[in-house]
Short mmCIF file of C-alpha atoms and ligand atoms in Angstrom, two decimals:
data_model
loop_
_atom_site.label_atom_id
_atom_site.label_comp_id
_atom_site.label_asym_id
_atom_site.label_seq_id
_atom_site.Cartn_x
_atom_site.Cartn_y
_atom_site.Cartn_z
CA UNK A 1 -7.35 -20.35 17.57
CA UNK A 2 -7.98 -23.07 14.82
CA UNK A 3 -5.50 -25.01 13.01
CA UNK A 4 -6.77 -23.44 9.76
CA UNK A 5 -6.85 -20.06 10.97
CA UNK A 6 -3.35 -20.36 12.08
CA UNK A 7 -2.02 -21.30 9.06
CA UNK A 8 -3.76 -19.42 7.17
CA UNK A 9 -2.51 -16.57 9.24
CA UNK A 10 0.85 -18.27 8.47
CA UNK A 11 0.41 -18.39 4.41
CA UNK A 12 -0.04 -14.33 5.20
CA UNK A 13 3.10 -14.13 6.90
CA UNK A 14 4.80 -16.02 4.13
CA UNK A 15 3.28 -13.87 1.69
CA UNK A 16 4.10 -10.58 3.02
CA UNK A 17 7.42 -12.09 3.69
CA UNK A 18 7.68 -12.70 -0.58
CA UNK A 19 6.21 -9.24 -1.16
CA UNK A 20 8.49 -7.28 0.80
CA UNK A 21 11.74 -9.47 1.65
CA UNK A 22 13.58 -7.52 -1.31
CA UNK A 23 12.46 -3.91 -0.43
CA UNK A 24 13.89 -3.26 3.10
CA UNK A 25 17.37 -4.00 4.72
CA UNK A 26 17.59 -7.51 6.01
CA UNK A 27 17.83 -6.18 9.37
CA UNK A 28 14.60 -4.52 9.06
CA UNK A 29 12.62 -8.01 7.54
CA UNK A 30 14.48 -9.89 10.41
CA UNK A 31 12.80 -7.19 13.35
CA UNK A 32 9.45 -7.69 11.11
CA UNK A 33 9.10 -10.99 11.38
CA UNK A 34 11.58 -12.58 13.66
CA UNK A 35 12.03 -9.31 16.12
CA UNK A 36 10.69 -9.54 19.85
CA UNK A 37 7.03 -8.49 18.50
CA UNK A 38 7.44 -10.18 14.88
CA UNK A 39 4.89 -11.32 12.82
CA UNK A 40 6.02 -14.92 12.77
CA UNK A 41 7.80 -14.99 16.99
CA UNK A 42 3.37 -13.73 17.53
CA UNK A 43 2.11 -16.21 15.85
CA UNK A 44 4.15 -18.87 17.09
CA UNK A 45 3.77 -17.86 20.40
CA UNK A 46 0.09 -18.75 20.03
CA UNK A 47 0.45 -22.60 19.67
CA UNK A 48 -0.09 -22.76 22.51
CA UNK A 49 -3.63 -21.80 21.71
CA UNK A 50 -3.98 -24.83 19.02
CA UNK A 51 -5.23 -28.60 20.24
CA UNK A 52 -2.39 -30.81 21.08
CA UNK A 53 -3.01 -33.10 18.70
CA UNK A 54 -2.20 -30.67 15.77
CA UNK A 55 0.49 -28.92 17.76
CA UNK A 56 2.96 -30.78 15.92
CA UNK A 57 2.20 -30.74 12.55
CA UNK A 58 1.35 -26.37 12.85
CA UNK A 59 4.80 -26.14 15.11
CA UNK A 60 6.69 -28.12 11.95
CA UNK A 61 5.29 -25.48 9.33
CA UNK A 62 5.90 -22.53 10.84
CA UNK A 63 9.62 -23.48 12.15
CA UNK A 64 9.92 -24.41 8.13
CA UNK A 65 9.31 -20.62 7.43
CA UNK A 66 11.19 -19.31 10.46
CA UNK A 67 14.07 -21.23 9.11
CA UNK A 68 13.86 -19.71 5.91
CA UNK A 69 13.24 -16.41 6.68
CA UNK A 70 16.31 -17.35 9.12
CA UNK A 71 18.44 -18.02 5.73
CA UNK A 72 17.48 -15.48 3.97
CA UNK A 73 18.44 -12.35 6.63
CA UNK A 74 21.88 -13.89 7.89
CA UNK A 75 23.10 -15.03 3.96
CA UNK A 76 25.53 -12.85 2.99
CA UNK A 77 28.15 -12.11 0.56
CA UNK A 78 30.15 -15.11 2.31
CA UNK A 79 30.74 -16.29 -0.84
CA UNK A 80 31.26 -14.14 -2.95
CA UNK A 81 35.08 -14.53 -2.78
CA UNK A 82 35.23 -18.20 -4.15
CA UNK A 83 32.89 -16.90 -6.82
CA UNK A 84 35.28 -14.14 -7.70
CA UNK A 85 38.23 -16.20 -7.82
CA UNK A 86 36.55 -18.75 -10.30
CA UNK A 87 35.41 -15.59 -13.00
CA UNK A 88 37.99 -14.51 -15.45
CA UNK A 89 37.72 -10.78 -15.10
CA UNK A 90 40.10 -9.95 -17.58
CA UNK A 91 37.22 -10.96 -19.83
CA UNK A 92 36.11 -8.12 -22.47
CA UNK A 93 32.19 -7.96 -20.93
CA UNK A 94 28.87 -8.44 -22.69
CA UNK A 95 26.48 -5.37 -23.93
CA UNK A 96 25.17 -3.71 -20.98
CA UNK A 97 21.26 -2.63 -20.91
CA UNK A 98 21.33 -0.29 -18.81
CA UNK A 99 17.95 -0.29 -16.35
CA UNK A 100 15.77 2.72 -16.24
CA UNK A 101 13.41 3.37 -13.13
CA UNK A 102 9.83 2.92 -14.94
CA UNK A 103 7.74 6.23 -14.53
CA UNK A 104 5.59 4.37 -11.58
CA UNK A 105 8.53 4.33 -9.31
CA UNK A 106 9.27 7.69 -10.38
CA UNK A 107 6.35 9.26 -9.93
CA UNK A 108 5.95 7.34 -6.60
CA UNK A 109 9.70 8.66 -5.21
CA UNK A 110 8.69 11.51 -5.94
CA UNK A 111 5.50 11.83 -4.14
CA UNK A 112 7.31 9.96 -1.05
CA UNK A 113 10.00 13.03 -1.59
CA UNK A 114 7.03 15.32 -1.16
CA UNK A 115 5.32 14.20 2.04
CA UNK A 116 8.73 12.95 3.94
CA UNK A 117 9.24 17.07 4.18
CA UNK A 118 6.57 16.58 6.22
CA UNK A 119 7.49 13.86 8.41
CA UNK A 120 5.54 11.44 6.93
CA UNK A 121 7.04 8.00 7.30
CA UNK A 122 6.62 4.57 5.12
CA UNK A 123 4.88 1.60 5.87
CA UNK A 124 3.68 -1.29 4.05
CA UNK A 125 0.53 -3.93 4.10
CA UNK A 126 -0.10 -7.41 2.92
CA UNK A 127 -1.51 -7.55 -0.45
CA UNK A 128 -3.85 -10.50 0.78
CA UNK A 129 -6.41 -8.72 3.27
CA UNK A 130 -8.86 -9.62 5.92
CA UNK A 131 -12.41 -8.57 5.59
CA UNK A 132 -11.79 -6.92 9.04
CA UNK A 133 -8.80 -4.12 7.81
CA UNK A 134 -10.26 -3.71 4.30
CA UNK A 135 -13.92 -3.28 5.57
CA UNK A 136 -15.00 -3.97 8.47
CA UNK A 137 -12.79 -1.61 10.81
CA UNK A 138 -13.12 0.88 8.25
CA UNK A 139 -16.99 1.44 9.02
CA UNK A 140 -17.88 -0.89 6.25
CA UNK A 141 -20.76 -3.03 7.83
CA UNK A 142 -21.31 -6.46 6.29
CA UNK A 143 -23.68 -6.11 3.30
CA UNK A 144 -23.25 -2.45 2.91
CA UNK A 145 -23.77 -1.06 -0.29
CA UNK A 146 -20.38 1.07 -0.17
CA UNK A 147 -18.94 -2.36 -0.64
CA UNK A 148 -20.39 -2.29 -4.11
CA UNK A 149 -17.65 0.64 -4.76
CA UNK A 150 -14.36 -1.66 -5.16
CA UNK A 151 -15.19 -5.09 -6.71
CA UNK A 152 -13.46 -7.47 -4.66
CA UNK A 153 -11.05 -10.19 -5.47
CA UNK A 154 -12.09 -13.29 -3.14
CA UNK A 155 -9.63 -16.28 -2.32
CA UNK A 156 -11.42 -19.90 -2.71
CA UNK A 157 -10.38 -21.75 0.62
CA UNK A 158 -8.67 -19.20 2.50
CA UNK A 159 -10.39 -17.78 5.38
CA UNK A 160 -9.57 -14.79 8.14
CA UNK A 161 -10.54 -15.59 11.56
CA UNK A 162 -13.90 -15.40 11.45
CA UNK A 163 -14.52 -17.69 8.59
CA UNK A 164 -14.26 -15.06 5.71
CA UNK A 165 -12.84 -15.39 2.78
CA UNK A 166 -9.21 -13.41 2.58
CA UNK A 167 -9.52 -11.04 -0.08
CA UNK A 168 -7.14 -9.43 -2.52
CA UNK A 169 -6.73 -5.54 -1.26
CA UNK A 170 -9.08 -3.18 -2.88
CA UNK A 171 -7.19 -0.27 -1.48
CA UNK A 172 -4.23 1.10 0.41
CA UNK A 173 -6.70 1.91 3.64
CA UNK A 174 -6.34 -1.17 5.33
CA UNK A 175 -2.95 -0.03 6.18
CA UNK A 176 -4.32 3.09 8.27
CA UNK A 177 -6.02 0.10 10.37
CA UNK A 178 -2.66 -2.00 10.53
CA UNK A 179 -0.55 0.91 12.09
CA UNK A 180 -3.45 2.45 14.05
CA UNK A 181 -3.37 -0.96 16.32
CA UNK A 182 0.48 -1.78 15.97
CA UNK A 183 1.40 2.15 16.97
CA UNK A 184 0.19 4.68 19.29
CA UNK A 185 -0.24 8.46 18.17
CA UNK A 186 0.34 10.81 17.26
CA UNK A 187 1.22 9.60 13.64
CA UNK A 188 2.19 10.66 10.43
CA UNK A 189 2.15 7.48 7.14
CA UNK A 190 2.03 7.39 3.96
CA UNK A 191 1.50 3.88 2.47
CA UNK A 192 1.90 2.78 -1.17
CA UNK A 193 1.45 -0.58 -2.59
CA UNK A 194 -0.68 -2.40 -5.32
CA UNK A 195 -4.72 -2.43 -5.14
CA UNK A 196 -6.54 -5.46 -6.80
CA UNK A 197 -10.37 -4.72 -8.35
CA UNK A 198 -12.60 -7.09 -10.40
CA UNK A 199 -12.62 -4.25 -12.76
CA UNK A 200 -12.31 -4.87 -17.13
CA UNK A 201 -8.72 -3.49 -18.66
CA UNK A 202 -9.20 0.00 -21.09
CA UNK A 203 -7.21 3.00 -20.96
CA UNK A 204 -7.64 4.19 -17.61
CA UNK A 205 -8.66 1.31 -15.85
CA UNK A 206 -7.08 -2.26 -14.60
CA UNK A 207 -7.68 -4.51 -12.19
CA UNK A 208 -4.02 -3.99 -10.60
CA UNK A 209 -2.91 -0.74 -9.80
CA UNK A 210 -1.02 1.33 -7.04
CA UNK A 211 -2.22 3.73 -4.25
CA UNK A 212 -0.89 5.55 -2.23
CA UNK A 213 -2.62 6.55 1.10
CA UNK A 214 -1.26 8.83 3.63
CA UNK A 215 -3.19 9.63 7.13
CA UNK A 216 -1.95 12.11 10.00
CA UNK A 217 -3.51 11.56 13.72
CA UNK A 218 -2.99 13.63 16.28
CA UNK A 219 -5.16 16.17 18.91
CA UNK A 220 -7.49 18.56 16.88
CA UNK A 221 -6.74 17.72 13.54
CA UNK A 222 -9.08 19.33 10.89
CA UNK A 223 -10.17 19.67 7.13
CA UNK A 224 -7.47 22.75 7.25
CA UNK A 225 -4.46 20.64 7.89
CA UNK A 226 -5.75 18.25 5.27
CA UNK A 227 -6.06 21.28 2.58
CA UNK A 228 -2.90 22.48 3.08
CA UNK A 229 -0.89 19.19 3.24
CA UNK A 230 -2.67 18.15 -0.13
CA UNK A 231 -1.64 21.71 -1.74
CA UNK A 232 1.80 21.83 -0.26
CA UNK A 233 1.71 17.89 -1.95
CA UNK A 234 0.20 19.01 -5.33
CA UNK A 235 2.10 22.14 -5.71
CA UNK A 236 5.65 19.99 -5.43
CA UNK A 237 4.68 17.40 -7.97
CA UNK A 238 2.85 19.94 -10.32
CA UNK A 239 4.68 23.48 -9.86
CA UNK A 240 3.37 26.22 -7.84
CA UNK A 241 0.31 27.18 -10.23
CA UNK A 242 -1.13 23.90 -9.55
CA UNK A 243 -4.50 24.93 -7.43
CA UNK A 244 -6.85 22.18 -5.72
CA UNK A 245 -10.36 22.07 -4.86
CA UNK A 246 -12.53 19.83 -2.64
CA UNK A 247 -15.79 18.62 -3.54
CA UNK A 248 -17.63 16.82 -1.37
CA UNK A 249 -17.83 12.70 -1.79
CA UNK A 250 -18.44 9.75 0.51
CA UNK A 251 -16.10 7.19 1.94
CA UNK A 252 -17.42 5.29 4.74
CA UNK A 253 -14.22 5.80 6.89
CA UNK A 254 -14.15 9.55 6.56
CA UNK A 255 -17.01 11.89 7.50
CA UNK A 256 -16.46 14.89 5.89
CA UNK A 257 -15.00 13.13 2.80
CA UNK A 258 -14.25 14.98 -0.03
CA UNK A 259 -12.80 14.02 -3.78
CA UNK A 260 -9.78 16.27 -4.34
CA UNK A 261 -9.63 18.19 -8.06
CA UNK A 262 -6.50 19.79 -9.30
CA UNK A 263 -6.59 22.28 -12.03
CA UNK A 264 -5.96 20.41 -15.27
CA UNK A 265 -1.88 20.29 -15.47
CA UNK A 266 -1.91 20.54 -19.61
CA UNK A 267 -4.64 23.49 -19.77
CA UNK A 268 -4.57 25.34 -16.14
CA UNK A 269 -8.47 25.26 -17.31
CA UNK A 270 -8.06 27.97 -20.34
CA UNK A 271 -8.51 24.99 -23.18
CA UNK A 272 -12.34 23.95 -23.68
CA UNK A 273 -11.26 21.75 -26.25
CA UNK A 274 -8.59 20.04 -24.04
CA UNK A 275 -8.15 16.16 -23.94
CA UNK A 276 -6.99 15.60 -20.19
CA UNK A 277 -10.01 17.45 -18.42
CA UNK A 278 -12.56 17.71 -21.16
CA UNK A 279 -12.76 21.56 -20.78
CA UNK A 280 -13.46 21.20 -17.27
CA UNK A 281 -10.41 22.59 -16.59
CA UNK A 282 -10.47 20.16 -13.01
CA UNK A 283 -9.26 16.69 -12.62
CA UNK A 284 -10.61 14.02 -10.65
CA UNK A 285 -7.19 13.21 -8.10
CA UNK A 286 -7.66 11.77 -5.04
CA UNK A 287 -10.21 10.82 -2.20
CA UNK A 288 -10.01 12.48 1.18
CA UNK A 289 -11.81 13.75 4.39
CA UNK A 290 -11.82 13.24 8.18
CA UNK A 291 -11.30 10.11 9.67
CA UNK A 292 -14.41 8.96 10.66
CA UNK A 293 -14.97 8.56 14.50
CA UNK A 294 -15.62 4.93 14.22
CA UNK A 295 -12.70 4.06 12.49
CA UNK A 296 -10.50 5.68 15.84
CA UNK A 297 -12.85 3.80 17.96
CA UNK A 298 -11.78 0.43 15.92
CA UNK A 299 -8.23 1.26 16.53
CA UNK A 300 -8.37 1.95 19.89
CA UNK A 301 -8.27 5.57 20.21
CA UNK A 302 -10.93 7.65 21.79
CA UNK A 303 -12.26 9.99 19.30
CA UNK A 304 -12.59 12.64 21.67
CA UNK A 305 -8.68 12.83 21.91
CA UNK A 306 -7.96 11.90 18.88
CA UNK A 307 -8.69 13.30 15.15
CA UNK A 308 -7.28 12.65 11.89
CA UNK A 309 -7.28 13.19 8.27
CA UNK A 310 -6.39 10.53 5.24
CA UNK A 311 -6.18 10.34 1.88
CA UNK A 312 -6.19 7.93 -0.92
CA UNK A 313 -4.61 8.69 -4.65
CA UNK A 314 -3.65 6.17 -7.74
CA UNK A 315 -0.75 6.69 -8.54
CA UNK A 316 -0.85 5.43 -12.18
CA UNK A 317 -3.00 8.91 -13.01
CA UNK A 318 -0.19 11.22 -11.27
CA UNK A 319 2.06 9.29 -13.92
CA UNK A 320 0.22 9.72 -16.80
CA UNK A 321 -0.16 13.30 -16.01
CA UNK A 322 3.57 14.24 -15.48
CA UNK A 323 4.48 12.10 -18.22
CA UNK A 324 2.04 12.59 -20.39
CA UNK A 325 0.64 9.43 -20.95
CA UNK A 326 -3.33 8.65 -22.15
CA UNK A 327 -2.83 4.59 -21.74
CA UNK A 328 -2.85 3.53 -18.73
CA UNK A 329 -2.34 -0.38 -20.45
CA UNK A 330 1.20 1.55 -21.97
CA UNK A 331 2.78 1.17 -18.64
CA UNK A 332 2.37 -2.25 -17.86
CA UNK A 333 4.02 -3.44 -21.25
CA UNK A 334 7.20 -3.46 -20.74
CA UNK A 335 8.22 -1.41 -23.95
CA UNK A 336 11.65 -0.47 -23.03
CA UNK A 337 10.79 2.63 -25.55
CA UNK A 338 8.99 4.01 -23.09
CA UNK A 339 10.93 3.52 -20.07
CA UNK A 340 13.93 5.11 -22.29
CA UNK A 341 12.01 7.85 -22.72
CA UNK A 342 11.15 8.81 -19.58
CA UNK A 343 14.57 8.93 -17.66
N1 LIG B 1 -9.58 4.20 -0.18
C1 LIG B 1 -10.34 5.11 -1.04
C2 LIG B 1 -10.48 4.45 -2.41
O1 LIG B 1 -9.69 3.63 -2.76
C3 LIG B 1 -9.66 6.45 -1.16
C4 LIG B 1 -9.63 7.23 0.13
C5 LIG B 1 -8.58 7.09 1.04
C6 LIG B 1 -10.67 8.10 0.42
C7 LIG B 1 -8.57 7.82 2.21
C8 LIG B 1 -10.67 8.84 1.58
C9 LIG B 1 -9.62 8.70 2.48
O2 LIG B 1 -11.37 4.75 -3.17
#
């Protein structure tokens, strides 16, 4: 290993540390990066790996994060006795705001709600990618024109291992890569997080949004399982006259893929003038299909053993469905109208 690849490795770390340090239990971001098989205890195990001559300067940085990442899990409310004793609380207090969950988190608990009945469980991925988990190991051969699908984000001066540029997440897949190596199966995830696409700002597009992505492998998994998990899914968020369809699409990691329609939730189909679905009476919902042999093989796990299914979904258009919203740009404003109206 380089000096630049391991800090740049290290500049990951820190980031993922930033992106997540406020979403788990400090226990949980102290076994994730500081546990026996931590992010940051791995990587510092591989100085060893680095020329001596930089040894010191790379072995300086990363004890600088390990220290703070030290601080931040074993600070606790040590303090907050002196604090208390210096406040007045007699005072009359000021106006309260109170805080409303905006519809993205509700729609997205809501969805996690759906699939934990399942035994699906949570995990997360850097928002800064390697060309290797958002491509690469998802059957995406250099130069291929499926590339072309998700306009991609590149870092200036920040390179993965093998001298490419780290890139800004174009979707949630990369994570089925990330817990296919760290875990053995069978395994049940669904992943959410925030997607990044060169793509111009209207009202159904942006070049930040969320996904969610979910994948189950196990022995003799097939397009059956994946039918009825999606259904079981859609029928929970939409009501039980919610009805699905698969037509078939391409995603280089899935072979059968499929794009996943459910019957339009404002006209069940019967409106040929409707707004939502155009008088299709279908919607456009998520991507799906097998997980494609190679992809196993990337991970580690012999495709003859091993199958799985996966899906992908924005989770912005499940919002503006059960709210009822036709702007995508209206939830990213910060109106507090809105939020107030969707509680
Ligand atoms: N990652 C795909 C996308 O963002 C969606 C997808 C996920 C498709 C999983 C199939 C399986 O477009």
């Amino acid at each position: 290993m380089t000096k630049e690849e391991w800090l740049s490795k290290l500049f990951q770390i820190e980031h993922y540390f930033d992106t997540i340090k406020n979403s788990y239990p400090k226990s949980d971001i102290r076994d994730i990066f500081l546990g026996k098989k931590g992010e940051l205890t791995l990587l510092l195990k591989k100085i060893s790996e680095i020329p001596v001559e930089h040894r010191k300067e790379v072995g300086l940085k990363g004890n600088e994060l390990k220290k703070m990442i030290e601080e931040f899990v074993t600070e606790d409310y040590e303090n907050v006795s002196e604090v208390l004793n210096e406040i007045d609380i007699t005072l009359p207090s000021k106006k309260i705001n109170f805080s409303f969950r905006h519809p993205i988190t509700i729609t997205l608990s809501k969805i996690i709600e759906s699939f934990k009945k399942l035994g699906f469980s949570l995990e997360w991925g850097p928002l800064v990618e390697e060309d290797f988990y958002n491509f690469k190991a998802l059957n995406f051969p250099d130069h291929h024109p499926a590339r072309d699908m998700q306009d991609t984000f590149y870092i200036d001066g920040l390179f993965d291992s093998e001298g490419k540029n780290l890139i800004l997440r174009t979707h949630t897949s990369p994570v089925q890569i990330r817990t296919m190596l760290k875990y053995k199966p069978p395994l049940r995830v669904i992943s959410p997080g925030r997607v990044f696409r060169s793509e111009a700002v209207d009202a159904t597009h942006s070049f930040v949004f969320n996904q969610i992505e979910g994948f189950y492998v196990d022995s003799k998994v097939n397009m059956c399982d994946l039918k009825w998990a999606l259904e079981n899914f859609i029928k929970d968020l939409f009501g039980n006259s919610a009805k699905i369809k698969f037509m078939p699409s391409y995603f280089p990691f899935v072979e059968p893929g499929a794009q996943v329609e459910v019957s339009c939730v404002f006209c069940s189909g019967r409106n040929i003038n409707c707004k939502v679905c155009k008088g299709v009476g279908w919607l456009e919902m998520l991507g799906a299909g097998i997980i494609h042999p190679n992809v196993l093989k990337n991970c580690g796990y012999d495709p003859y053993q091993w199958s799985g299914f996966a899906f992908g979904a924005g989770i912005e258009r499940f919002t503006m469905l059960l709210f009822g919203i036709d702007d995508l740009r209206t939830l990213y404003e910060n109106d507090l109208r809105i939020l107030r109206q969707v509680v």
